[in-house]
CSV table of C-alpha atoms in Angstrom, one decimal:
chain,number,residue,atom,x,y,z
A,17,UNK,CA,-205.2,-5.9,-15.2
A,18,UNK,CA,-207.5,-2.9,-14.5
A,19,UNK,CA,-209.7,-3.2,-11.4
A,20,UNK,CA,-212.4,-0.8,-10.3
A,21,UNK,CA,-213.9,-0.8,-6.8
A,22,UNK,CA,-217.7,0.0,-6.5
A,23,UNK,CA,-219.5,0.7,-3.2
A,24,UNK,CA,-222.8,2.0,-2.0
A,25,UNK,CA,-224.3,2.6,1.5
A,26,UNK,CA,-227.3,4.8,0.7
A,27,UNK,CA,-230.7,3.8,-0.7
A,28,UNK,CA,-231.1,0.6,-2.7
A,29,UNK,CA,-227.4,-0.4,-2.4
A,30,UNK,CA,-227.4,-3.4,-4.7
A,31,UNK,CA,-229.5,-1.6,-7.3
A,32,UNK,CA,-227.1,1.4,-7.2
A,33,UNK,CA,-224.2,-0.9,-8.0
A,34,UNK,CA,-226.2,-2.6,-10.8
A,35,UNK,CA,-226.9,0.8,-12.3
A,36,UNK,CA,-223.3,1.8,-12.1
A,37,UNK,CA,-222.2,-1.4,-13.8
A,38,UNK,CA,-224.7,-0.8,-16.6
A,39,UNK,CA,-223.4,2.7,-17.1
A,40,UNK,CA,-219.8,1.5,-17.1
A,41,UNK,CA,-220.6,-1.0,-19.8
A,42,UNK,CA,-221.2,1.9,-22.1
A,43,UNK,CA,-217.5,2.9,-21.6
A,44,UNK,CA,-215.5,-0.3,-21.0
A,45,UNK,CA,-215.6,-4.0,-21.5
A,46,UNK,CA,-216.3,-5.8,-18.2
A,47,UNK,CA,-214.3,-9.0,-17.9
A,48,UNK,CA,-215.1,-10.1,-14.4
A,49,UNK,CA,-217.1,-9.3,-11.3
A,50,UNK,CA,-216.2,-10.2,-7.7
A,51,UNK,CA,-218.6,-11.3,-5.0
A,52,UNK,CA,-220.3,-8.6,-2.8
A,53,UNK,CA,-218.6,-7.7,0.4
A,54,UNK,CA,-220.7,-6.1,3.1
A,55,UNK,CA,-218.9,-4.1,5.8
A,56,UNK,CA,-219.4,-1.5,8.4
A,57,UNK,CA,-218.9,2.1,7.3
A,58,UNK,CA,-215.7,3.9,8.0
A,59,UNK,CA,-216.7,7.1,9.8
A,60,UNK,CA,-215.0,9.5,12.3
A,61,UNK,CA,-216.2,9.3,16.0
A,62,UNK,CA,-218.2,12.5,15.9
A,63,UNK,CA,-220.1,11.7,12.7
A,64,UNK,CA,-223.9,11.9,12.4
A,65,UNK,CA,-225.6,8.6,13.4
A,66,UNK,CA,-227.2,8.2,10.0
A,67,UNK,CA,-223.7,8.0,8.5
A,68,UNK,CA,-223.0,4.6,10.1
A,69,UNK,CA,-224.7,2.6,7.4
A,70,UNK,CA,-223.2,-0.7,6.1
A,71,UNK,CA,-221.5,-0.6,2.7
A,72,UNK,CA,-221.9,-3.1,-0.1
A,73,UNK,CA,-218.7,-3.3,-2.1
A,74,UNK,CA,-217.4,-5.3,-5.1
A,75,UNK,CA,-214.7,-5.1,-7.7
A,76,UNK,CA,-214.9,-5.4,-11.5
A,77,UNK,CA,-212.1,-6.2,-14.0
A,78,UNK,CA,-212.3,-4.1,-17.1
A,79,UNK,CA,-210.7,-3.6,-20.5
A,80,UNK,CA,-210.6,-0.1,-22.0
A,81,UNK,CA,-209.0,2.1,-24.6
A,82,UNK,CA,-209.4,5.1,-22.4
A,83,UNK,CA,-206.4,6.6,-20.5
A,84,UNK,CA,-206.6,6.6,-16.6
A,85,UNK,CA,-207.5,10.3,-16.5
A,86,UNK,CA,-210.1,9.9,-19.2
A,87,UNK,CA,-211.7,7.1,-17.4
A,88,UNK,CA,-211.6,9.0,-14.1
A,89,UNK,CA,-213.5,11.9,-15.5
A,90,UNK,CA,-216.1,9.7,-17.0
A,91,UNK,CA,-216.5,7.8,-13.7
A,92,UNK,CA,-217.1,11.0,-11.8
A,93,UNK,CA,-219.8,11.9,-14.4
A,94,UNK,CA,-221.5,8.5,-13.8
A,95,UNK,CA,-221.4,9.1,-10.0
A,96,UNK,CA,-223.2,12.4,-10.5
A,97,UNK,CA,-225.8,10.9,-12.9
A,98,UNK,CA,-226.5,8.2,-10.4
A,99,UNK,CA,-227.3,10.7,-7.7
A,100,UNK,CA,-224.1,11.2,-5.7
A,101,UNK,CA,-224.3,14.7,-4.5
A,102,UNK,CA,-221.9,14.8,-1.5
A,103,UNK,CA,-218.2,14.6,-2.0
A,104,UNK,CA,-217.6,14.7,1.8
A,105,UNK,CA,-215.2,11.9,2.5
A,106,UNK,CA,-217.2,10.0,5.2
A,107,UNK,CA,-220.7,10.9,4.1
A,108,UNK,CA,-223.1,8.1,2.9
A,109,UNK,CA,-223.2,7.9,-0.9
A,110,UNK,CA,-225.4,6.2,-3.5
A,111,UNK,CA,-222.3,5.1,-5.4
A,112,UNK,CA,-218.5,5.3,-5.1
A,113,UNK,CA,-216.3,4.2,-8.0
A,114,UNK,CA,-212.6,4.0,-7.5
A,115,UNK,CA,-209.7,2.9,-9.7
A,116,UNK,CA,-208.0,0.3,-7.5
A,117,UNK,CA,-205.2,-0.7,-9.8
A,118,UNK,CA,-204.1,-0.3,-13.5
A,119,UNK,CA,-201.6,-3.1,-14.4
A,120,UNK,CA,-198.2,-2.0,-12.9
A,121,UNK,CA,-198.9,1.7,-13.3
A,122,UNK,CA,-197.9,4.0,-10.4
A,123,UNK,CA,-199.5,7.4,-10.5
A,124,UNK,CA,-198.9,10.0,-7.7
A,125,UNK,CA,-200.8,12.8,-9.2
A,126,UNK,CA,-203.0,14.7,-6.7
A,127,UNK,CA,-206.1,14.1,-8.8
A,128,UNK,CA,-205.4,10.4,-9.4
A,129,UNK,CA,-203.3,8.0,-7.4
A,130,UNK,CA,-202.8,4.5,-8.6
A,131,UNK,CA,-202.8,2.0,-6.9
A,132,UNK,CA,-205.5,3.5,-4.7
A,133,UNK,CA,-203.7,5.1,-1.8
A,134,UNK,CA,-205.9,3.4,0.8
A,135,UNK,CA,-206.1,0.0,-0.9
A,136,UNK,CA,-204.0,-1.9,1.6
A,137,UNK,CA,-205.9,-0.7,4.6
A,138,UNK,CA,-209.3,-1.4,3.2
A,139,UNK,CA,-210.2,-5.1,3.1
A,140,UNK,CA,-213.5,-4.4,1.4
A,141,UNK,CA,-211.5,-3.2,-1.6
A,142,UNK,CA,-208.4,-5.5,-1.4
A,143,UNK,CA,-210.4,-8.7,-1.0
A,144,UNK,CA,-212.6,-8.2,-4.0
A,145,UNK,CA,-209.4,-7.2,-6.0
A,146,UNK,CA,-207.8,-10.4,-4.8
A,147,UNK,CA,-210.7,-12.5,-5.9
A,148,UNK,CA,-210.3,-11.2,-9.5
A,149,UNK,CA,-206.5,-10.8,-9.7
A,150,UNK,CA,-204.8,-13.0,-7.1
A,151,UNK,CA,-201.5,-12.7,-8.9
A,152,UNK,CA,-201.5,-8.9,-9.3
A,153,UNK,CA,-198.3,-7.5,-8.0
A,154,UNK,CA,-198.3,-4.3,-5.9
A,155,UNK,CA,-196.0,-1.8,-7.8
A,156,UNK,CA,-195.7,1.1,-5.4
A,157,UNK,CA,-192.3,1.5,-3.7
A,158,UNK,CA,-192.1,0.4,0.0
A,159,UNK,CA,-192.3,-2.6,2.1
A,160,UNK,CA,-195.2,-4.1,0.1
A,161,UNK,CA,-193.6,-3.6,-3.4
A,162,UNK,CA,-193.6,-6.9,-5.3
A,163,UNK,CA,-196.1,-8.7,-3.2
A,164,UNK,CA,-199.1,-10.5,-4.7
A,165,UNK,CA,-202.6,-9.4,-3.9
A,166,UNK,CA,-203.3,-12.8,-2.4
A,167,UNK,CA,-200.4,-12.2,0.0
A,168,UNK,CA,-201.5,-8.7,0.9
A,169,UNK,CA,-205.1,-10.0,1.5
A,170,UNK,CA,-203.9,-12.8,3.8
A,171,UNK,CA,-203.3,-10.4,6.7
A,172,UNK,CA,-207.1,-9.9,7.0
A,173,UNK,CA,-208.8,-12.5,9.2
A,174,UNK,CA,-212.4,-12.5,8.1
A,175,UNK,CA,-213.6,-14.6,11.0
A,176,UNK,CA,-212.7,-11.8,13.4
A,177,UNK,CA,-214.1,-8.9,11.4
A,178,UNK,CA,-217.6,-7.4,11.2
A,179,UNK,CA,-217.6,-8.5,7.5
A,180,UNK,CA,-219.5,-10.7,5.2
A,181,UNK,CA,-219.3,-12.0,1.6
A,182,UNK,CA,-222.1,-13.2,-0.5
A,183,UNK,CA,-222.5,-14.3,-4.1
A,184,UNK,CA,-223.4,-11.8,-6.7
A,185,UNK,CA,-225.6,-12.6,-9.8
A,186,UNK,CA,-224.1,-9.8,-11.9
A,187,UNK,CA,-221.6,-12.1,-13.5
A,188,UNK,CA,-221.8,-13.8,-16.9
A,189,UNK,CA,-224.2,-14.4,-18.5
A,190,UNK,CA,-225.6,-10.9,-18.8
A,191,UNK,CA,-229.3,-10.7,-19.7
A,192,UNK,CA,-230.4,-9.1,-22.9
A,193,UNK,CA,-234.1,-8.0,-22.7
A,194,UNK,CA,-236.2,-8.3,-25.8
A,195,UNK,CA,-238.5,-5.4,-26.9
A,196,UNK,CA,-240.3,-6.4,-30.0
A,197,UNK,CA,-242.0,-3.4,-31.7
A,198,UNK,CA,-243.9,-5.8,-34.0
A,199,UNK,CA,-247.4,-7.0,-34.6
A,200,UNK,CA,-246.3,-10.5,-35.6
A,201,UNK,CA,-243.5,-11.8,-33.4
A,202,UNK,CA,-244.0,-15.4,-32.4
A,203,UNK,CA,-244.7,-15.0,-28.7
A,204,UNK,CA,-245.4,-11.4,-28.0
A,205,UNK,CA,-246.5,-9.8,-31.3
A,206,UNK,CA,-248.5,-6.6,-30.8
A,207,UNK,CA,-247.6,-6.2,-27.2
A,208,UNK,CA,-245.2,-3.2,-27.7
A,209,UNK,CA,-246.3,-1.9,-31.1
A,210,UNK,CA,-247.1,1.5,-29.6
A,211,UNK,CA,-244.0,3.6,-28.6
A,212,UNK,CA,-245.4,4.2,-25.1
A,213,UNK,CA,-245.8,0.4,-24.5
A,214,UNK,CA,-242.3,-0.3,-25.8
A,215,UNK,CA,-240.8,2.4,-23.5
A,216,UNK,CA,-242.8,0.9,-20.5
A,217,UNK,CA,-241.5,-2.6,-21.4
A,218,UNK,CA,-237.9,-1.3,-21.7
A,219,UNK,CA,-238.1,0.4,-18.3
A,220,UNK,CA,-239.5,-2.8,-16.7
A,221,UNK,CA,-236.8,-5.0,-18.2
A,222,UNK,CA,-234.1,-2.5,-17.1
A,223,UNK,CA,-235.5,-2.5,-13.5
A,224,UNK,CA,-235.6,-6.3,-13.5
A,225,UNK,CA,-231.9,-6.6,-14.3
A,226,UNK,CA,-231.3,-6.4,-18.1
A,227,UNK,CA,-227.8,-5.3,-19.0
A,228,UNK,CA,-228.9,-4.7,-22.6
A,229,UNK,CA,-232.2,-3.8,-24.2
A,230,UNK,CA,-232.6,-5.2,-27.7
A,231,UNK,CA,-235.2,-3.3,-29.8
A,232,UNK,CA,-236.5,-4.9,-33.0
A,233,UNK,CA,-239.2,-3.9,-35.4
A,234,UNK,CA,-239.1,-6.8,-37.9
A,235,UNK,CA,-240.3,-10.3,-37.0
A,236,UNK,CA,-238.0,-13.1,-38.1
A,237,UNK,CA,-240.4,-16.0,-37.3
A,238,UNK,CA,-241.2,-18.5,-40.1
A,239,UNK,CA,-243.5,-16.9,-42.6
A,240,UNK,CA,-243.1,-13.4,-41.3
A,241,UNK,CA,-243.3,-10.4,-43.7
A,242,UNK,CA,-239.9,-8.8,-44.4
A,243,UNK,CA,-239.8,-5.0,-43.9
A,244,UNK,CA,-238.1,-2.3,-45.9
A,245,UNK,CA,-235.8,0.1,-44.1
A,246,UNK,CA,-238.3,3.0,-44.0
A,247,UNK,CA,-241.1,0.9,-42.5
A,248,UNK,CA,-238.7,-0.5,-39.9
A,249,UNK,CA,-237.5,2.9,-38.9
A,250,UNK,CA,-241.1,4.2,-38.6
A,251,UNK,CA,-241.5,1.7,-35.8
A,252,UNK,CA,-238.1,2.1,-34.2
A,253,UNK,CA,-237.5,5.8,-34.5
A,254,UNK,CA,-240.3,7.1,-32.1
A,255,UNK,CA,-239.1,4.6,-29.4
A,256,UNK,CA,-235.4,5.4,-29.6
A,257,UNK,CA,-236.0,9.1,-29.6
A,258,UNK,CA,-238.0,8.8,-26.3
A,259,UNK,CA,-235.5,6.8,-24.4
A,260,UNK,CA,-234.4,8.9,-21.4
A,261,UNK,CA,-231.2,8.5,-19.3
A,262,UNK,CA,-233.0,6.4,-16.7
A,263,UNK,CA,-233.9,3.8,-19.3
A,264,UNK,CA,-230.5,4.0,-21.0
A,265,UNK,CA,-228.4,2.8,-18.1
A,266,UNK,CA,-228.5,-0.6,-19.8
A,267,UNK,CA,-226.9,-0.8,-23.2
A,268,UNK,CA,-229.2,-0.3,-26.2
A,269,UNK,CA,-229.1,-2.7,-29.1
A,270,UNK,CA,-231.0,-2.5,-32.4
A,271,UNK,CA,-232.0,-5.7,-34.1
A,272,UNK,CA,-231.8,-4.8,-37.8
A,273,UNK,CA,-230.5,-6.1,-41.2
A,274,UNK,CA,-230.7,-2.7,-42.9
A,275,UNK,CA,-227.7,-0.5,-43.1
A,276,UNK,CA,-229.8,2.7,-43.2
A,277,UNK,CA,-231.6,1.8,-40.0
A,278,UNK,CA,-228.3,1.0,-38.4
A,279,UNK,CA,-227.0,4.4,-39.5
A,280,UNK,CA,-229.9,6.3,-38.1
A,281,UNK,CA,-229.7,4.4,-34.8
A,282,UNK,CA,-226.0,5.0,-34.5
A,283,UNK,CA,-226.6,8.7,-34.8
A,284,UNK,CA,-228.9,8.5,-31.8
A,285,UNK,CA,-226.1,6.7,-29.9
A,286,UNK,CA,-227.0,3.1,-29.7
A,287,UNK,CA,-224.4,0.7,-28.4
A,288,UNK,CA,-225.0,-2.5,-30.4
A,289,UNK,CA,-226.2,-3.4,-33.9
A,290,UNK,CA,-227.7,-6.9,-33.8
A,291,UNK,CA,-227.6,-8.2,-37.4
A,292,UNK,CA,-229.5,-11.4,-37.7
A,293,UNK,CA,-228.4,-11.4,-41.3
A,294,UNK,CA,-224.9,-12.3,-40.2
A,295,UNK,CA,-223.2,-9.0,-41.3
A,296,UNK,CA,-223.4,-10.2,-44.9
A,297,UNK,CA,-224.1,-6.7,-46.2
A,298,UNK,CA,-220.9,-4.7,-47.1
A,299,UNK,CA,-222.7,-1.4,-46.4
A,300,UNK,CA,-223.8,-2.6,-43.0
A,301,UNK,CA,-220.2,-3.6,-42.2
A,302,UNK,CA,-218.8,-0.3,-43.2
A,303,UNK,CA,-221.5,1.6,-41.3
A,304,UNK,CA,-220.7,-0.2,-38.0
A,305,UNK,CA,-217.0,-0.3,-38.5
A,306,UNK,CA,-216.9,3.5,-38.7
A,307,UNK,CA,-218.8,3.8,-35.4
A,308,UNK,CA,-217.9,2.9,-31.8
A,309,UNK,CA,-220.7,0.3,-31.6
A,310,UNK,CA,-220.3,-3.4,-31.1
A,311,UNK,CA,-221.6,-5.8,-33.7
A,312,UNK,CA,-223.7,-8.9,-33.0
A,313,UNK,CA,-223.7,-11.2,-36.0
A,314,UNK,CA,-225.8,-14.3,-36.2
A,315,UNK,CA,-225.5,-17.5,-38.2
A,316,UNK,CA,-228.6,-18.3,-40.3
A,317,UNK,CA,-229.6,-19.9,-43.6
A,318,UNK,CA,-232.5,-17.6,-44.2
A,319,UNK,CA,-234.2,-14.6,-42.6
A,320,UNK,CA,-237.1,-14.8,-41.8
A,321,UNK,CA,-236.5,-18.4,-40.7
A,322,UNK,CA,-237.5,-21.0,-43.2
A,323,UNK,CA,-238.1,-24.5,-41.8
A,324,UNK,CA,-237.2,-26.1,-45.2
A,325,UNK,CA,-233.7,-24.6,-45.2
A,326,UNK,CA,-231.6,-26.4,-42.5
A,327,UNK,CA,-228.1,-27.7,-42.1
A,328,UNK,CA,-227.7,-31.1,-43.9
A,329,UNK,CA,-228.7,-34.0,-41.7
A,330,UNK,CA,-225.3,-35.8,-42.2
A,331,UNK,CA,-223.3,-32.7,-41.2
A,332,UNK,CA,-222.1,-31.8,-37.7
A,333,UNK,CA,-224.0,-28.5,-36.9
A,334,UNK,CA,-221.4,-27.3,-34.4
A,335,UNK,CA,-218.6,-27.7,-37.0
A,336,UNK,CA,-220.7,-26.0,-39.7
A,337,UNK,CA,-221.6,-23.0,-37.6
A,338,UNK,CA,-218.1,-22.7,-36.1
A,339,UNK,CA,-216.5,-22.8,-39.5
A,340,UNK,CA,-218.9,-20.2,-40.8
A,341,UNK,CA,-218.2,-17.9,-37.8
A,342,UNK,CA,-214.4,-18.2,-38.2
A,343,UNK,CA,-214.7,-17.2,-41.8
A,344,UNK,CA,-217.0,-14.2,-41.1
A,345,UNK,CA,-214.7,-13.0,-38.2
A,346,UNK,CA,-211.8,-13.1,-40.6
A,347,UNK,CA,-213.7,-11.0,-43.1
A,348,UNK,CA,-214.8,-8.5,-40.4
A,349,UNK,CA,-211.2,-8.1,-39.2
A,350,UNK,CA,-210.1,-7.2,-42.6
A,351,UNK,CA,-212.6,-4.4,-42.6
A,352,UNK,CA,-211.3,-2.9,-39.3
A,353,UNK,CA,-213.2,-4.7,-36.6
A,354,UNK,CA,-211.3,-6.0,-33.6
A,355,UNK,CA,-212.5,-9.1,-31.8
A,356,UNK,CA,-213.4,-7.2,-28.7
A,357,UNK,CA,-216.2,-5.4,-30.7
A,358,UNK,CA,-217.7,-8.7,-32.0
A,359,UNK,CA,-220.4,-10.8,-30.5
A,360,UNK,CA,-221.4,-14.1,-32.1
A,361,UNK,CA,-224.9,-15.6,-32.0
A,362,UNK,CA,-225.1,-19.2,-33.3
A,363,UNK,CA,-228.7,-18.6,-34.4
A,364,UNK,CA,-230.7,-21.2,-32.5
A,365,UNK,CA,-233.7,-22.2,-34.6
A,366,UNK,CA,-232.4,-20.4,-37.8
A,367,UNK,CA,-231.4,-23.0,-40.3
A,368,UNK,CA,-231.3,-25.8,-37.7
A,369,UNK,CA,-233.6,-28.6,-36.8
A,370,UNK,CA,-234.6,-29.0,-33.2
A,371,UNK,CA,-232.0,-31.7,-32.6
A,372,UNK,CA,-229.3,-29.6,-34.3
A,373,UNK,CA,-230.2,-26.6,-32.0
A,374,UNK,CA,-229.9,-28.8,-29.0
A,375,UNK,CA,-226.5,-30.1,-30.1
A,376,UNK,CA,-225.3,-26.6,-30.5
A,377,UNK,CA,-226.5,-25.8,-27.0
A,378,UNK,CA,-224.9,-28.9,-25.6
A,379,UNK,CA,-221.5,-28.0,-27.1
A,380,UNK,CA,-221.8,-24.2,-26.7
A,381,UNK,CA,-218.4,-24.0,-25.0
A,382,UNK,CA,-216.8,-24.9,-28.4
A,383,UNK,CA,-217.7,-21.4,-29.6
A,384,UNK,CA,-215.3,-19.9,-27.0
A,385,UNK,CA,-212.6,-20.9,-29.5
A,386,UNK,CA,-213.6,-18.0,-31.7
A,387,UNK,CA,-212.2,-15.4,-29.2
A,388,UNK,CA,-215.3,-13.3,-29.3
A,389,UNK,CA,-218.2,-12.9,-26.9
A,390,UNK,CA,-221.1,-15.4,-27.3
A,391,UNK,CA,-224.8,-14.5,-27.3
A,392,UNK,CA,-227.5,-17.2,-27.3
A,393,UNK,CA,-231.1,-16.4,-28.2
A,394,UNK,CA,-233.1,-19.5,-27.3
A,395,UNK,CA,-236.0,-17.9,-25.5
A,396,UNK,CA,-239.4,-19.6,-26.0
A,397,UNK,CA,-238.3,-21.1,-29.4
A,398,UNK,CA,-239.8,-23.9,-31.3
A,399,UNK,CA,-237.2,-26.6,-30.3
A,400,UNK,CA,-238.8,-26.6,-26.9
A,401,UNK,CA,-241.8,-28.3,-28.5
A,402,UNK,CA,-239.9,-31.5,-27.7
A,403,UNK,CA,-240.5,-30.9,-24.0
A,404,UNK,CA,-243.8,-29.0,-23.8
A,405,UNK,CA,-247.0,-28.5,-25.8
A,406,UNK,CA,-247.5,-25.1,-24.2
A,407,UNK,CA,-247.9,-22.0,-26.3
A,408,UNK,CA,-244.7,-20.0,-27.1
A,409,UNK,CA,-245.5,-17.3,-24.6
A,410,UNK,CA,-245.7,-19.9,-21.8
A,411,UNK,CA,-242.2,-21.4,-22.3
A,412,UNK,CA,-240.2,-19.4,-19.8
A,413,UNK,CA,-239.6,-22.4,-17.5
A,414,UNK,CA,-238.1,-24.4,-20.3
A,415,UNK,CA,-236.1,-21.3,-21.3
A,416,UNK,CA,-234.7,-20.9,-17.8
A,417,UNK,CA,-233.8,-24.6,-17.7
A,418,UNK,CA,-231.6,-24.1,-20.8
A,419,UNK,CA,-230.3,-20.8,-19.5
A,420,UNK,CA,-228.9,-22.4,-16.3
A,421,UNK,CA,-227.0,-24.9,-18.5
A,422,UNK,CA,-225.7,-22.0,-20.6
A,423,UNK,CA,-224.7,-20.1,-17.5
A,424,UNK,CA,-222.5,-23.0,-16.4
A,425,UNK,CA,-220.9,-22.9,-19.8
A,426,UNK,CA,-220.1,-19.2,-19.2
A,427,UNK,CA,-221.9,-17.9,-22.2
A,428,UNK,CA,-221.6,-14.1,-22.2
A,429,UNK,CA,-225.1,-13.0,-23.0
A,430,UNK,CA,-228.6,-14.6,-23.0
A,431,UNK,CA,-231.3,-12.8,-25.1
A,432,UNK,CA,-234.6,-13.6,-23.3
A,433,UNK,CA,-238.1,-12.4,-23.0
A,434,UNK,CA,-238.6,-12.8,-19.2
A,435,UNK,CA,-235.7,-11.0,-17.4
A,436,UNK,CA,-237.2,-11.2,-13.9
A,437,UNK,CA,-237.5,-15.0,-13.8
A,438,UNK,CA,-233.9,-15.4,-15.0
A,439,UNK,CA,-232.5,-12.9,-12.5
A,440,UNK,CA,-234.3,-14.8,-9.7
A,441,UNK,CA,-233.0,-18.2,-10.9
A,442,UNK,CA,-229.5,-17.0,-11.3
A,443,UNK,CA,-229.5,-15.5,-7.8
A,444,UNK,CA,-230.2,-18.9,-6.3
A,445,UNK,CA,-227.8,-20.7,-8.6
A,446,UNK,CA,-225.0,-18.2,-7.6
A,447,UNK,CA,-225.7,-18.9,-3.9
A,448,UNK,CA,-225.1,-22.6,-4.5
A,449,UNK,CA,-221.7,-22.2,-6.2
């Protein structure tokens, strides 16, 4: 159980924390996020008046292969990149990232003390930790050794404190923003064909709350023209090479079926390869296995999509897709992938009728059985024609309706065109939980 505490009391506090979480996703897997806690700043009596600015705090549970000291050094780098200039203890700061606990580890090194030495006296750190890990046991010697975090947190009476909690919309599902560098995608073809337009779209999606930016140069709509690797890279390369650090706080994903395109993108440092071909190509598997990137693999019967090739009408589509995914995961594990690097996309609209796609969405929780993260790409797709006659580009309301259902089912990622409307809808839904 590794818990980090994040806080901000300078500038756009919530956005600072969002940016920190996006940067951390490049280093670690985030398994849980607490609610926000808002509290008065802790400052000495003679501090400047502008230091007395309320903090927003939350905690995140992570999984990492890094050592505590390796993570600490990378955390400090993120703080600097996000604009934290002052290390003065009580001064306002854009972002503060602390290691609160690391399983039952006790570290008393001057540079890194675990558990955090001030944890028990800081309710804005202890309460978020309690939310994520109520059974975590305090390991440091003393009167509190062996006590659960829920016991330690019980001493704080929130009703008598200048303290608030509020829901946070940063939890699952995370939003994957679509940047189609294509002239022929089904709802936004031609919008981002120029590199400058694609960069502007990426920056907009990042600002609206996308955790991942998914860049694709080949349309997979029915009837689309398949691209060779060189043509695909001619579209992708100029965009990827112009991504700056501001844009890259979200993770960067490349939607490709070509191993050579994946290889070039990995050299630039992308985080995901999104293979709509289902990782069927041995060269693609080897290329990604030898990198640090995660692999998104999608079930399909044909790419581009072919309406004449669908799962048999007398078959259960959930069982078919689940069985296929189990087999593919087994193959990938033999080639060196661990499940924490795999993300499965059931391929809504690819090789499925509209009713089969709906059944997969209804039973999406079944895919948690796979033990990998789940991504759903349902945005504006043709199965929504059962509910609306509007053009594809005008189907964001229908998309959000399905997304709210998928959020309740705790899907890990939603790949969507309109990030802003999803972030707004999830904020309200979170407040009603």
